[in-house]
Short mmCIF file of C-alpha atoms in Angstrom, two decimals:
data_model
loop_
_atom_site.label_atom_id
_atom_site.label_comp_id
_atom_site.label_asym_id
_atom_site.label_seq_id
_atom_site.Cartn_x
_atom_site.Cartn_y
_atom_site.Cartn_z
CA UNK A 5 -65.30 -35.48 -24.22
CA UNK A 6 -66.81 -32.13 -25.10
CA UNK A 7 -66.74 -29.10 -22.85
CA UNK A 8 -66.15 -30.19 -19.27
CA UNK A 9 -66.51 -27.99 -16.22
CA UNK A 10 -63.49 -27.37 -14.00
CA UNK A 11 -64.71 -29.81 -11.31
CA UNK A 12 -65.16 -32.50 -13.99
CA UNK A 13 -61.59 -31.99 -15.22
CA UNK A 14 -60.27 -31.98 -11.65
CA UNK A 15 -62.09 -35.27 -11.06
CA UNK A 16 -60.53 -36.87 -14.13
CA UNK A 17 -57.09 -35.72 -12.97
CA UNK A 18 -57.70 -37.44 -9.65
CA UNK A 19 -58.72 -40.77 -11.19
CA UNK A 20 -56.19 -43.57 -11.15
CA UNK A 21 -56.80 -44.73 -14.70
CA UNK A 22 -54.44 -47.70 -14.31
CA UNK A 23 -56.53 -49.16 -11.48
CA UNK A 24 -59.98 -47.68 -12.18
CA UNK A 25 -60.30 -46.09 -8.77
CA UNK A 26 -60.09 -42.87 -6.79
CA UNK A 27 -57.05 -42.90 -4.50
CA UNK A 28 -58.73 -40.99 -1.66
CA UNK A 29 -62.42 -40.17 -2.00
CA UNK A 30 -62.34 -37.65 0.83
CA UNK A 31 -59.61 -35.58 -0.78
CA UNK A 32 -61.14 -35.92 -4.23
CA UNK A 33 -64.47 -34.68 -2.85
CA UNK A 34 -62.74 -31.61 -1.42
CA UNK A 35 -60.89 -31.07 -4.71
CA UNK A 36 -64.12 -31.26 -6.72
CA UNK A 37 -65.91 -28.90 -4.35
CA UNK A 38 -63.08 -26.34 -4.47
CA UNK A 39 -62.92 -26.67 -8.25
CA UNK A 40 -66.65 -25.94 -8.47
CA UNK A 41 -66.19 -22.78 -6.41
CA UNK A 42 -63.23 -21.76 -8.56
CA UNK A 43 -65.16 -22.41 -11.76
CA UNK A 44 -67.89 -20.05 -10.57
CA UNK A 45 -65.25 -17.42 -9.77
CA UNK A 46 -63.79 -17.69 -13.27
CA UNK A 47 -67.27 -17.41 -14.77
CA UNK A 48 -67.91 -14.24 -12.76
CA UNK A 49 -70.78 -15.88 -10.89
CA UNK A 50 -69.33 -15.53 -7.39
CA UNK A 51 -67.15 -12.84 -5.87
CA UNK A 52 -65.30 -12.45 -2.59
CA UNK A 53 -66.94 -10.29 0.06
CA UNK A 54 -64.86 -10.05 3.20
CA UNK A 55 -63.61 -13.63 2.97
CA UNK A 56 -66.96 -15.06 1.92
CA UNK A 57 -68.10 -16.18 -1.54
CA UNK A 58 -71.21 -14.34 -2.71
CA UNK A 59 -73.33 -15.40 -5.67
CA UNK A 60 -74.05 -12.86 -8.39
CA UNK A 61 -75.71 -12.74 -11.78
CA UNK A 62 -78.74 -14.61 -13.03
CA UNK A 63 -79.46 -17.75 -14.99
CA UNK A 64 -77.79 -21.14 -15.06
CA UNK A 65 -74.33 -22.19 -16.14
CA UNK A 66 -75.34 -25.30 -18.04
CA UNK A 67 -73.63 -27.53 -15.45
CA UNK A 68 -75.83 -29.02 -12.72
CA UNK A 69 -73.09 -29.22 -10.09
CA UNK A 70 -72.30 -25.53 -10.54
CA UNK A 71 -75.96 -24.50 -10.54
CA UNK A 72 -76.62 -26.50 -7.36
CA UNK A 73 -73.68 -24.79 -5.66
CA UNK A 74 -74.89 -21.37 -6.79
CA UNK A 75 -78.26 -22.09 -5.19
CA UNK A 76 -76.55 -23.13 -1.95
CA UNK A 77 -74.46 -19.95 -1.88
CA UNK A 78 -77.47 -17.74 -2.55
CA UNK A 79 -79.42 -19.39 0.28
CA UNK A 80 -76.59 -19.06 2.82
CA UNK A 81 -74.23 -16.17 2.04
CA UNK A 82 -72.57 -15.99 5.47
CA UNK A 83 -70.09 -18.88 5.37
CA UNK A 84 -66.41 -18.43 4.58
CA UNK A 85 -64.55 -20.08 1.72
CA UNK A 86 -63.07 -22.85 3.85
CA UNK A 87 -66.51 -23.82 5.17
CA UNK A 88 -67.87 -24.02 1.62
CA UNK A 89 -65.00 -26.27 0.52
CA UNK A 90 -65.98 -28.75 3.24
CA UNK A 91 -69.75 -28.29 3.17
CA UNK A 92 -71.53 -30.71 0.86
CA UNK A 93 -68.29 -32.02 -0.69
CA UNK A 94 -69.36 -35.69 -0.69
CA UNK A 95 -72.74 -34.88 -2.19
CA UNK A 96 -71.09 -32.78 -4.91
CA UNK A 97 -68.74 -35.67 -5.73
CA UNK A 98 -71.60 -38.17 -6.00
CA UNK A 99 -73.62 -35.79 -8.17
CA UNK A 100 -70.68 -35.15 -10.48
CA UNK A 101 -69.96 -38.87 -10.84
CA UNK A 102 -73.56 -39.59 -11.78
CA UNK A 103 -73.52 -36.82 -14.39
CA UNK A 104 -70.21 -37.95 -15.88
CA UNK A 105 -71.53 -41.51 -15.96
CA UNK A 106 -74.71 -40.39 -17.74
CA UNK A 107 -72.64 -38.38 -20.23
CA UNK A 108 -70.44 -41.38 -21.02
CA UNK A 109 -67.28 -39.74 -19.68
CA UNK A 110 -66.85 -42.44 -17.04
CA UNK A 111 -68.49 -45.77 -16.22
CA UNK A 112 -69.39 -46.32 -12.59
CA UNK A 113 -69.08 -49.80 -11.21
CA UNK A 114 -69.98 -50.79 -7.68
CA UNK A 115 -67.88 -53.29 -5.78
CA UNK A 116 -68.10 -54.36 -2.14
CA UNK A 117 -65.37 -54.15 0.47
CA UNK A 118 -65.25 -57.38 2.51
CA UNK A 119 -68.40 -58.34 0.66
CA UNK A 120 -70.42 -55.82 2.68
CA UNK A 121 -69.66 -52.16 2.04
CA UNK A 122 -70.43 -50.73 -1.42
CA UNK A 123 -67.66 -48.78 -3.14
CA UNK A 124 -67.82 -46.90 -6.41
CA UNK A 125 -65.10 -47.58 -8.95
CA UNK A 126 -64.94 -45.13 -11.86
CA UNK A 127 -63.61 -46.25 -15.22
CA UNK A 128 -62.54 -43.35 -17.41
CA UNK A 129 -63.86 -44.00 -20.91
CA UNK A 130 -61.09 -42.03 -22.63
CA UNK A 131 -57.86 -42.49 -20.64
CA UNK A 132 -55.90 -40.58 -23.29
CA UNK A 133 -57.96 -37.44 -22.58
CA UNK A 134 -57.27 -37.77 -18.86
CA UNK A 135 -53.57 -38.23 -19.61
CA UNK A 136 -53.64 -35.08 -21.73
CA UNK A 137 -55.03 -33.17 -18.75
CA UNK A 138 -52.16 -34.40 -16.60
CA UNK A 139 -49.65 -33.34 -19.25
CA UNK A 140 -51.29 -29.91 -19.49
CA UNK A 141 -51.05 -29.37 -15.73
CA UNK A 142 -47.43 -30.50 -15.56
CA UNK A 143 -46.50 -28.25 -18.47
CA UNK A 144 -48.22 -25.28 -16.84
CA UNK A 145 -46.21 -25.82 -13.65
CA UNK A 146 -42.84 -26.31 -15.33
CA UNK A 147 -43.07 -23.40 -17.76
CA UNK A 148 -42.98 -19.66 -17.17
CA UNK A 149 -45.25 -19.03 -20.16
CA UNK A 150 -48.69 -17.50 -19.55
CA UNK A 151 -51.55 -19.99 -19.31
CA UNK A 152 -55.32 -19.57 -19.36
CA UNK A 153 -57.14 -18.93 -16.11
CA UNK A 154 -58.75 -22.37 -16.08
CA UNK A 155 -55.44 -24.19 -16.60
CA UNK A 156 -53.84 -22.03 -13.89
CA UNK A 157 -56.71 -22.93 -11.56
CA UNK A 158 -56.56 -26.64 -12.36
CA UNK A 159 -52.82 -26.71 -11.69
CA UNK A 160 -53.10 -24.78 -8.43
CA UNK A 161 -55.99 -26.96 -7.21
CA UNK A 162 -54.12 -30.18 -8.02
CA UNK A 163 -51.08 -28.93 -6.11
CA UNK A 164 -53.19 -27.83 -3.15
CA UNK A 165 -54.80 -31.26 -2.77
CA UNK A 166 -51.30 -32.83 -2.90
CA UNK A 167 -52.10 -35.25 -5.72
CA UNK A 168 -48.58 -36.66 -5.93
CA UNK A 169 -49.34 -38.89 -8.91
CA UNK A 170 -49.89 -35.74 -10.97
CA UNK A 171 -47.54 -33.25 -9.29
CA UNK A 172 -44.91 -34.70 -6.97
CA UNK A 173 -43.91 -33.04 -3.71
CA UNK A 174 -40.51 -32.28 -5.19
CA UNK A 175 -42.06 -30.55 -8.18
CA UNK A 176 -44.34 -28.50 -5.97
CA UNK A 177 -41.36 -27.37 -3.91
CA UNK A 178 -39.16 -26.58 -6.91
CA UNK A 179 -41.88 -24.52 -8.57
CA UNK A 180 -43.24 -22.83 -5.46
CA UNK A 181 -43.05 -19.33 -6.96
CA UNK A 182 -44.79 -20.48 -10.13
CA UNK A 183 -47.55 -22.08 -8.08
CA UNK A 184 -48.04 -18.86 -6.14
CA UNK A 185 -48.62 -17.01 -9.40
CA UNK A 186 -51.04 -19.62 -10.72
CA UNK A 187 -52.93 -19.61 -7.44
CA UNK A 188 -53.32 -15.85 -7.62
CA UNK A 189 -55.08 -16.30 -10.97
CA UNK A 190 -57.37 -18.98 -9.52
CA UNK A 191 -58.88 -17.09 -6.59
CA UNK A 192 -59.76 -17.67 -2.95
CA UNK A 193 -60.95 -21.28 -3.11
CA UNK A 194 -57.42 -22.63 -3.65
CA UNK A 195 -55.85 -21.38 -0.38
CA UNK A 196 -59.03 -22.47 1.40
CA UNK A 197 -58.60 -25.97 -0.04
CA UNK A 198 -54.96 -26.07 1.05
CA UNK A 199 -55.96 -25.18 4.62
CA UNK A 200 -58.59 -27.92 4.68
CA UNK A 201 -56.06 -30.48 3.38
CA UNK A 202 -53.58 -29.44 6.08
CA UNK A 203 -56.28 -29.83 8.72
CA UNK A 204 -57.16 -33.25 7.33
CA UNK A 205 -53.53 -34.35 7.39
CA UNK A 206 -53.06 -33.07 10.95
CA UNK A 207 -56.20 -34.86 12.14
CA UNK A 208 -55.04 -38.15 10.61
CA UNK A 209 -51.60 -37.77 12.18
CA UNK A 210 -53.22 -37.15 15.55
CA UNK A 211 -55.42 -40.24 15.19
CA UNK A 212 -52.42 -42.39 14.30
CA UNK A 213 -50.46 -41.03 17.24
CA UNK A 214 -53.37 -41.65 19.60
CA UNK A 215 -53.80 -45.20 18.29
CA UNK A 216 -50.10 -45.90 18.70
CA UNK A 217 -50.15 -44.56 22.24
CA UNK A 218 -53.21 -46.58 23.09
CA UNK A 219 -51.62 -49.73 21.69
CA UNK A 220 -48.62 -49.32 23.99
#
């Protein structure tokens, strides 16, 4: 597959290769956005300034999704990490999918829900490579051995988005201390992603409760 950015690898981890689909596009979009922020941190292209990501350096990264995000950060340096995880997440996901499709990493197919609403279905061209990523993340969580910063980040991001098919809830609980160490290597976007996921879960719970109350 060649050199893939961190958001591209996070996307492949999120794909359900058995069914050629994304299990939850909203969460995957947030994961990809947070991975893009984290990638820029690891490249030394953004730093934390009082709880806000600030772009630094000059020139491009060679990855369009990352360069687009850098431009956004430079144009609006006043938002906090959590806001940047949410902001533009769907657009970043669509852009990444189009680039991975053009590069032959995935094939995008469009189906229609109820014959009306278009839905993108990604087919990973090399499922074995995606499986290797899952194995790498699981090994990083279960071992106490040092891992590279990008593997630490990928593992922490996957845990934060609660992708149970890759890292189960039980595994995340058993290896809580290990995850804390990996997250520290990854930077500020990971705890911001976890907060957004918690907010998303709470909002869905509230909607279900309201619907149940209304139905009574």
